[in-house]
Coordinates of N, CA and C in Angstrom, one line a residue:
A1 N 1.0 -1.0 0.0 CA 0.3 0.1 0.3 C 0.8 1.2 0.2
V2 N 1.7 1.1 0.8 CA 2.9 2.2 1.3 C 3.5 2.7 -0.7
I3 N 3.8 1.2 -1.1 CA 4.6 1.7 -2.2 C 3.3 2.2 -3.5
G4 N 2.1 2.0 -3.5 CA 1.0 1.9 -4.3 C 1.1 3.8 -4.1
G5 N 1.2 4.4 -2.7 CA 0.8 5.5 -2.4 C 1.9 6.3 -3.1
A6 N 3.1 6.2 -2.9 CA 4.3 6.7 -3.0 C 4.2 6.9 -4.9
A7 N 3.5 5.5 -5.7 CA 3.6 5.7 -6.7 C 2.6 6.9 -7.2
V8 N 1.1 6.8 -6.6 CA 0.5 7.8 -7.0 C 0.8 9.6 -6.8
V9 N 1.6 9.5 -5.6 CA 2.3 10.7 -5.6 C 3.4 11.2 -6.9
Y10 N 4.2 10.7 -6.8 CA 5.2 10.5 -8.0 C 4.4 10.9 -9.1
A11 N 3.5 9.8 -9.4 CA 2.7 10.3 -10.8 C 2.3 11.6 -10.8
S12 N 1.3 12.1 -10.0 CA 0.7 13.3 -9.6 C 1.8 14.6 -9.9
Y13 N 2.9 14.3 -8.9 CA 4.0 15.2 -9.1 C 4.7 15.2 -10.5
Y14 N 4.8 14.2 -11.2 CA 5.3 14.2 -12.8 C 4.3 14.8 -13.7
A15 N 3.2 14.8 -13.4 CA 2.2 15.3 -14.1 C 1.8 16.8 -14.2
G16 N 2.2 17.2 -12.9 CA 2.2 18.3 -13.0 C 3.6 19.5 -13.1
V17 N 4.7 19.1 -13.0 CA 5.4 19.4 -13.5 C 5.5 19.5 -15.1
T18 N 5.3 18.0 -15.5 CA 4.9 18.1 -17.3 C 4.2 18.8 -17.8
I19 N 2.9 19.0 -16.9 CA 1.6 20.5 -17.7 C 2.2 21.7 -17.1
K20 N 3.4 21.8 -16.6 CA 3.7 23.4 -16.1 C 4.8 23.4 -17.3
E21 N 5.6 22.6 -17.5 CA 6.8 23.1 -18.7 C 6.2 22.9 -20.1
H22 N 5.1 22.2 -20.0 CA 4.1 22.0 -21.4 C 3.6 23.7 -21.8
H23 N 2.7 24.1 -20.5 CA 2.4 25.6 -20.4 C 3.5 27.0 -20.6
Q24 N 4.5 26.4 -20.3 CA 5.8 27.7 -20.5 C 6.0 27.4 -21.4
A25 N 6.4 26.3 -22.4 CA 6.7 26.5 -23.8 C 5.7 26.9 -25.0
Q26 N 4.4 26.8 -24.0 CA 3.2 26.9 -25.2 C 3.5 28.8 -25.1
K27 N 3.6 29.2 -24.0 CA 3.7 30.7 -23.9 C 4.8 31.4 -24.9
Q28 N 5.9 30.7 -24.7 CA 7.1 30.8 -25.5 C 7.1 30.8 -27.2
H29 N 6.2 29.9 -27.4 CA 5.5 29.9 -28.7 C 4.5 31.0 -29.3
N30 N 3.8 31.1 -28.4 CA 3.2 32.1 -28.8 C 3.5 33.3 -28.7
A31 N 4.6 34.0 -28.1 CA 5.5 35.2 -27.7 C 5.9 35.5 -29.0
F32 N 6.7 34.1 -29.4 CA 7.6 34.7 -30.9 C 6.6 34.6 -32.2
R33 N 5.2 34.0 -32.1 CA 4.8 34.2 -32.9 C 4.1 35.6 -33.2
M34 N 3.4 36.4 -31.9 CA 3.6 37.5 -32.2 C 4.7 38.3 -32.4
L35 N 5.9 37.8 -32.4 CA 7.3 38.5 -32.4 C 7.1 38.3 -34.2
C36 N 6.6 37.3 -35.1 CA 6.7 36.9 -36.0 C 5.8 38.0 -36.9
A37 N 4.9 38.3 -36.5 CA 3.8 39.0 -37.0 C 4.4 40.6 -36.8
L38 N 4.9 40.7 -35.6 CA 5.6 41.9 -35.5 C 6.5 42.4 -36.1
N39 N 7.1 41.2 -37.0 CA 8.4 41.5 -37.9 C 8.1 41.2 -39.2
S40 N 6.7 41.5 -39.6 CA 6.4 41.4 -41.0 C 7.0 42.5 -41.7
I41 N 7.2 42.5 -43.0 CA 7.3 43.7 -43.9 C 6.1 44.6 -43.4
D42 N 4.7 44.4 -43.4 CA 4.0 45.5 -43.1 C 4.3 45.9 -42.0
M43 N 4.1 45.5 -40.9 CA 4.3 46.2 -39.5 C 5.9 46.8 -39.7
A44 N 6.7 46.1 -40.7 CA 8.4 47.4 -40.9 C 7.8 48.5 -41.3
K45 N 6.7 48.5 -42.1 CA 6.4 49.9 -42.9 C 6.0 50.7 -41.7
I46 N 4.9 50.1 -41.1 CA 4.1 50.9 -40.5 C 5.2 51.6 -39.2
R47 N 6.1 50.6 -38.6 CA 6.9 51.1 -37.5 C 8.1 52.4 -38.3
K48 N 8.1 52.3 -39.7 CA 9.2 53.3 -40.1 C 8.6 54.8 -40.5
L49 N 6.7 54.6 -40.5 CA 6.3 55.7 -41.0 C 6.2 56.4 -39.4
V50 N 5.8 55.4 -37.9 CA 5.5 55.9 -36.8 C 7.2 56.7 -36.4
D51 N 8.1 56.1 -36.9 CA 9.4 56.1 -37.0 C 9.3 57.9 -37.3
S52 N 9.0 57.8 -38.1 CA 9.2 59.5 -38.9 C 8.6 60.7 -37.9
I53 N 8.1 60.6 -37.0 CA 7.3 61.1 -36.3 C 8.2 61.7 -35.0
D54 N 8.3 63.2 -34.7 CA 9.5 63.6 -33.7 C 8.2 64.6 -33.1
P55 N 8.1 64.1 -31.9 CA 6.9 65.3 -30.8 C 7.9 66.3 -30.3
D56 N 8.9 66.0 -30.5 CA 9.2 67.5 -29.6 C 9.7 68.5 -30.9
K57 N 9.3 68.4 -32.1 CA 9.4 69.2 -33.1 C 8.1 70.1 -33.3
V58 N 7.2 69.3 -32.8 CA 5.9 69.8 -33.4 C 4.8 70.0 -32.2
A59 N 4.3 71.0 -32.4 CA 3.0 71.2 -31.1 C 2.1 69.9 -30.8
P60 N 1.7 69.6 -29.6 CA 0.6 68.2 -29.7 C -0.5 68.8 -30.8
N61 N -1.5 70.0 -30.9 CA -2.4 69.7 -31.7 C -2.0 69.8 -32.7
E62 N -0.9 70.3 -33.3 CA -0.3 70.1 -34.5 C -0.3 68.5 -35.3
L63 N 0.1 67.8 -34.2 CA 0.6 66.6 -34.1 C -0.4 65.6 -34.4
Y64 N -1.5 65.8 -34.0 CA -2.5 65.2 -33.5 C -3.3 65.5 -34.7
K65 N -3.6 66.7 -35.6 CA -3.9 67.0 -36.6 C -3.3 66.7 -37.9
T66 N -2.0 66.5 -38.1 CA -1.6 65.7 -38.8 C -1.8 64.2 -38.9
I67 N -1.8 63.5 -37.7 CA -1.7 62.4 -37.9 C -3.3 62.0 -38.0
L68 N -4.5 62.7 -37.7 CA -6.1 62.5 -38.1 C -5.9 63.1 -39.6
T69 N -5.2 63.6 -40.4 CA -5.4 63.9 -41.7 C -4.5 63.2 -42.6
D70 N -3.5 62.4 -42.2 CA -2.9 61.0 -43.0 C -3.6 59.8 -42.5
E71 N -4.5 59.3 -43.8 CA -5.0 58.4 -43.1 C -4.3 56.9 -43.0
E72 N -3.5 56.5 -43.9 CA -2.2 56.2 -43.7 C -1.3 56.0 -42.5
L73 N -0.6 57.3 -42.0 CA -0.1 57.1 -40.7 C -0.9 56.4 -39.3
L74 N -2.8 57.2 -39.6 CA -3.3 57.1 -38.6 C -3.6 55.5 -38.4
A75 N -3.8 54.7 -39.3 CA -4.1 53.4 -39.7 C -2.8 52.5 -39.0
S76 N -1.7 53.2 -39.5 CA 0.0 52.7 -38.7 C -0.2 52.9 -37.4
I77 N -0.4 54.2 -36.9 CA -0.7 54.2 -35.3 C -1.5 53.2 -34.8
T78 N -2.6 53.3 -34.6 CA -3.8 52.5 -34.5 C -3.4 51.0 -34.6
S79 N -2.6 50.6 -35.6 CA -2.7 49.4 -35.3 C -1.2 49.0 -34.9
L80 N -0.4 49.8 -34.8 CA 0.9 49.5 -33.6 C 0.5 49.5 -32.0
L81 N -0.5 50.7 -32.1 CA -0.8 50.6 -30.8 C -1.7 49.2 -30.2
G82 N -2.5 48.8 -31.0 CA -3.4 47.9 -30.8 C -2.5 46.5 -30.6
T83 N -1.5 46.6 -31.4 CA -0.2 45.2 -31.0 C 0.2 45.8 -29.9
F84 N 0.5 46.8 -29.3 CA 0.9 46.7 -27.8 C 0.0 46.2 -26.9
E85 N -1.5 46.7 -27.5 CA -2.5 46.3 -26.1 C -2.2 44.9 -26.1
D86 N -2.5 44.1 -27.4 CA -2.4 42.7 -27.2 C -1.7 42.2 -26.5
V87 N 0.1 42.7 -26.7 CA 0.8 42.0 -26.1 C 0.7 42.4 -24.3
S88 N 0.0 43.2 -24.2 CA 0.2 43.4 -22.4 C -0.9 42.3 -22.3
I89 N -1.9 42.5 -22.8 CA -3.2 41.4 -22.5 C -3.0 40.2 -22.5
G90 N -2.0 40.2 -23.9 CA -2.0 38.5 -23.3 C -0.7 38.2 -22.3
I91 N -0.1 39.4 -22.2 CA 1.0 38.7 -20.9 C 0.7 38.4 -19.6
R92 N -0.2 39.5 -19.5 CA -1.2 39.6 -18.1 C -2.1 38.3 -17.8
A93 N -2.8 37.6 -19.5 CA -3.5 36.6 -19.4 C -2.7 35.6 -19.3
G94 N -1.6 35.5 -19.0 CA -0.6 34.0 -19.1 C -0.5 33.3 -20.3
Y95 N -0.7 34.3 -21.3 CA -1.0 33.6 -22.9 C 0.6 33.7 -23.8
L96 N 1.4 35.1 -23.1 CA 2.6 35.3 -24.1 C 3.5 35.2 -23.0
D97 N 4.8 35.1 -23.3 CA 6.2 34.7 -22.3 C 6.3 36.1 -22.5
E98 N 6.3 36.8 -21.3 CA 7.0 38.4 -21.1 C 8.6 38.3 -21.5
D99 N 9.3 37.3 -21.2 CA 10.6 37.5 -20.9 C 11.1 37.5 -22.3
V100 N 10.2 36.7 -23.0 CA 11.1 36.3 -24.8 C 10.6 37.5 -25.7
L101 N 9.3 38.6 -25.3 CA 9.1 39.8 -25.8 C 9.8 40.6 -24.9
F102 N 10.1 40.6 -24.2 CA 10.8 42.1 -23.6 C 12.2 42.1 -24.7
Y103 N 13.2 40.8 -24.4 CA 14.3 40.6 -24.7 C 14.2 41.0 -26.7
S104 N 13.3 41.0 -27.1 CA 12.9 41.3 -28.3 C 12.2 43.1 -28.5
M105 N 11.6 43.1 -27.4 CA 10.4 44.3 -28.6 C 10.8 45.4 -27.1
G106 N 11.7 44.9 -25.8 CA 11.6 45.7 -24.9 C 11.9 47.7 -24.9
F107 N 12.6 47.7 -26.1 CA 13.1 49.3 -26.2 C 12.1 49.6 -27.3
M108 N 11.4 48.7 -28.2 CA 10.4 49.6 -29.2 C 9.5 50.0 -28.6
V109 N 8.9 49.2 -27.4 CA 7.3 49.6 -26.8 C 7.6 51.1 -26.4
P110 N 8.5 51.3 -25.3 CA 8.4 52.6 -24.9 C 8.7 53.7 -25.4
W111 N 9.8 53.4 -26.6 CA 10.3 54.6 -27.3 C 9.1 54.8 -28.5
N112 N 8.3 53.9 -29.4 CA 7.2 54.1 -29.8 C 6.0 55.0 -28.8
F113 N 5.7 54.7 -27.8 CA 4.8 55.1 -26.9 C 4.9 56.4 -26.1
R114 N 6.5 57.0 -26.3 CA 6.6 58.2 -26.1 C 6.7 59.0 -27.1
K115 N 6.7 58.5 -28.6 CA 6.6 59.0 -29.5 C 4.8 59.3 -29.7
L116 N 4.5 58.5 -29.6 CA 2.6 58.6 -29.6 C 1.8 59.2 -28.6
E117 N 2.5 59.6 -27.6 CA 2.0 59.9 -26.1 C 1.3 61.2 -26.4
R118 N 1.6 62.2 -26.9 CA 0.7 63.3 -27.3 C -0.4 63.2 -27.9
Y119 N -0.3 62.1 -29.2 CA -1.4 61.9 -29.6 C -2.5 61.1 -28.9
I120 N -2.2 60.7 -28.0 CA -2.8 59.4 -27.1 C -3.3 60.4 -26.5
E121 N -2.9 61.3 -25.6 CA -3.9 62.0 -25.3 C -4.4 63.1 -25.5
E122 N -4.7 63.4 -26.4 CA -5.5 64.2 -27.8 C -6.5 63.0 -27.6
E123 N -6.5 61.9 -28.1 CA -7.5 61.3 -28.6 C -8.3 60.9 -27.3
R124 N -7.6 60.8 -25.9 CA -8.3 60.2 -25.2 C -9.4 61.4 -24.9
K125 N -8.7 62.6 -24.7 CA -9.6 63.6 -25.0 C -11.1 64.4 -25.5
R126 N -10.6 63.6 -26.7 CA -11.5 63.9 -28.0 C -12.5 62.6 -27.7
T127 N -12.2 61.7 -27.6 CA -13.1 60.8 -27.3 C -13.7 60.4 -25.9
K128 N -13.2 61.1 -24.9 CA -13.8 60.8 -23.5 C -13.6 59.8 -22.8
E129 N -12.4 59.3 -23.6 CA -12.0 57.5 -23.2 C -10.8 57.4 -22.4
S130 N -10.8 57.9 -21.2 CA -9.7 58.1 -20.7 C -8.6 56.8 -20.5
H131 N -9.4 55.6 -20.8 CA -8.7 54.5 -20.6 C -7.7 53.7 -22.2
L132 N -8.3 54.7 -22.9 CA -7.8 54.6 -24.4 C -6.2 54.1 -24.5
F133 N -6.0 52.9 -24.9 CA -4.7 52.7 -24.9 C -3.8 52.8 -23.5
C134 N -4.4 52.2 -22.7 CA -4.2 52.1 -21.1 C -3.3 50.6 -21.2
E135 N -3.6 49.8 -22.0 CA -2.5 48.5 -21.7 C -1.3 48.8 -22.4
A136 N -1.2 49.5 -23.6 CA -0.1 49.9 -23.9 C 0.6 50.7 -23.2
E137 N -0.3 51.3 -22.6 CA 0.7 52.7 -21.5 C 1.6 52.1 -20.5
S138 N 0.4 50.7 -20.0 CA 1.1 50.0 -18.6 C 2.5 49.6 -19.0
L139 N 2.0 48.7 -20.6 CA 3.4 48.0 -20.7 C 4.6 49.1 -21.1
A140 N 4.5 50.1 -21.9 CA 5.5 50.9 -22.2 C 6.4 51.6 -20.8
R141 N 5.3 51.9 -19.9 CA 6.4 52.4 -18.3 C 6.8 51.3 -18.0
A142 N 6.2 50.1 -17.6 CA 7.2 49.3 -16.8 C 8.3 48.9 -17.8
W143 N 8.1 48.6 -19.0 CA 9.7 48.2 -19.5 C 10.5 49.3 -20.2
G144 N 10.0 50.3 -19.8 CA 10.7 51.7 -19.9 C 11.5 52.0 -18.7
K145 N 11.2 51.3 -17.2 CA 11.5 51.1 -16.1 C 12.5 49.6 -16.4
K146 N 12.6 49.1 -17.5 CA 13.3 47.5 -17.3 C 12.5 46.6 -16.4
E147 N 11.0 46.8 -16.1 CA 10.7 46.3 -15.3 C 9.5 45.3 -15.8
S148 N 9.2 43.9 -15.2 CA 8.2 42.9 -15.7 C 7.0 43.9 -15.7
L149 N 6.0 43.7 -16.6 CA 4.8 44.0 -16.2 C 4.0 43.7 -15.2
C150 N 3.8 42.5 -15.3 CA 3.2 41.5 -13.9 C 3.8 41.1 -12.3
S151 N 4.8 41.4 -12.3 CA 6.2 41.1 -10.9 C 6.9 42.1 -11.1
S152 N 7.8 41.6 -9.8 CA 8.9 42.7 -9.6 C 10.1 42.3 -10.5
K153 N 9.8 41.8 -10.8 CA 11.2 41.2 -11.8 C 11.6 42.1 -12.3
K154 N 13.3 42.2 -12.7 CA 13.8 43.4 -13.0 C 14.9 42.6 -14.3
Y155 N 14.8 43.3 -15.7 CA 14.9 43.5 -16.5 C 16.4 43.9 -16.6
S156 N 17.6 43.5 -17.1 CA 18.9 43.8 -17.5 C 19.6 43.5 -18.8
F157 N 20.5 44.0 -19.6 CA 20.5 43.5 -21.0 C 22.6 42.9 -20.4
P158 N 23.0 42.2 -21.1 CA 22.6 41.4 -21.8 C 21.8 39.9 -21.3
M159 N 20.6 39.7 -22.2 CA 19.5 38.7 -21.4 C 20.3 37.6 -20.6
G160 N 19.8 37.6 -19.6 CA 20.4 36.2 -18.7 C 20.2 36.5 -16.9

């Protein structure tokens, strides 16, 4: 009976470890799929358009008007911020591996958010939606401090 009980405990432990490892591998796989989409030709073009924005050289209301009148730029910004929102939500939901994403795009999220922050503030005022792009903002703030979105973990470069 003791041997049978020990076998059940071991089998349960092994099953738990296996499930946990599979879950982590799935989160990493999901993160790499997200990165593949982010590194597509279309997203590279979007990032290049956003890169052309220099918020320090344009008044906030002019930046906002410029973005609203350029359909391609507006669509690009909406797509990029939507992707950052999805990354944040995916990390919080346990669907995406934050470590993989941070080491690949940890600079890009805060940098792009800073470029678009004035636009976002104006859009929040116009739509009266104070939570517009709040997940992207949370992600940008955490990663800008090289911190995990969901824990007290600190990141450093190089990876390790």
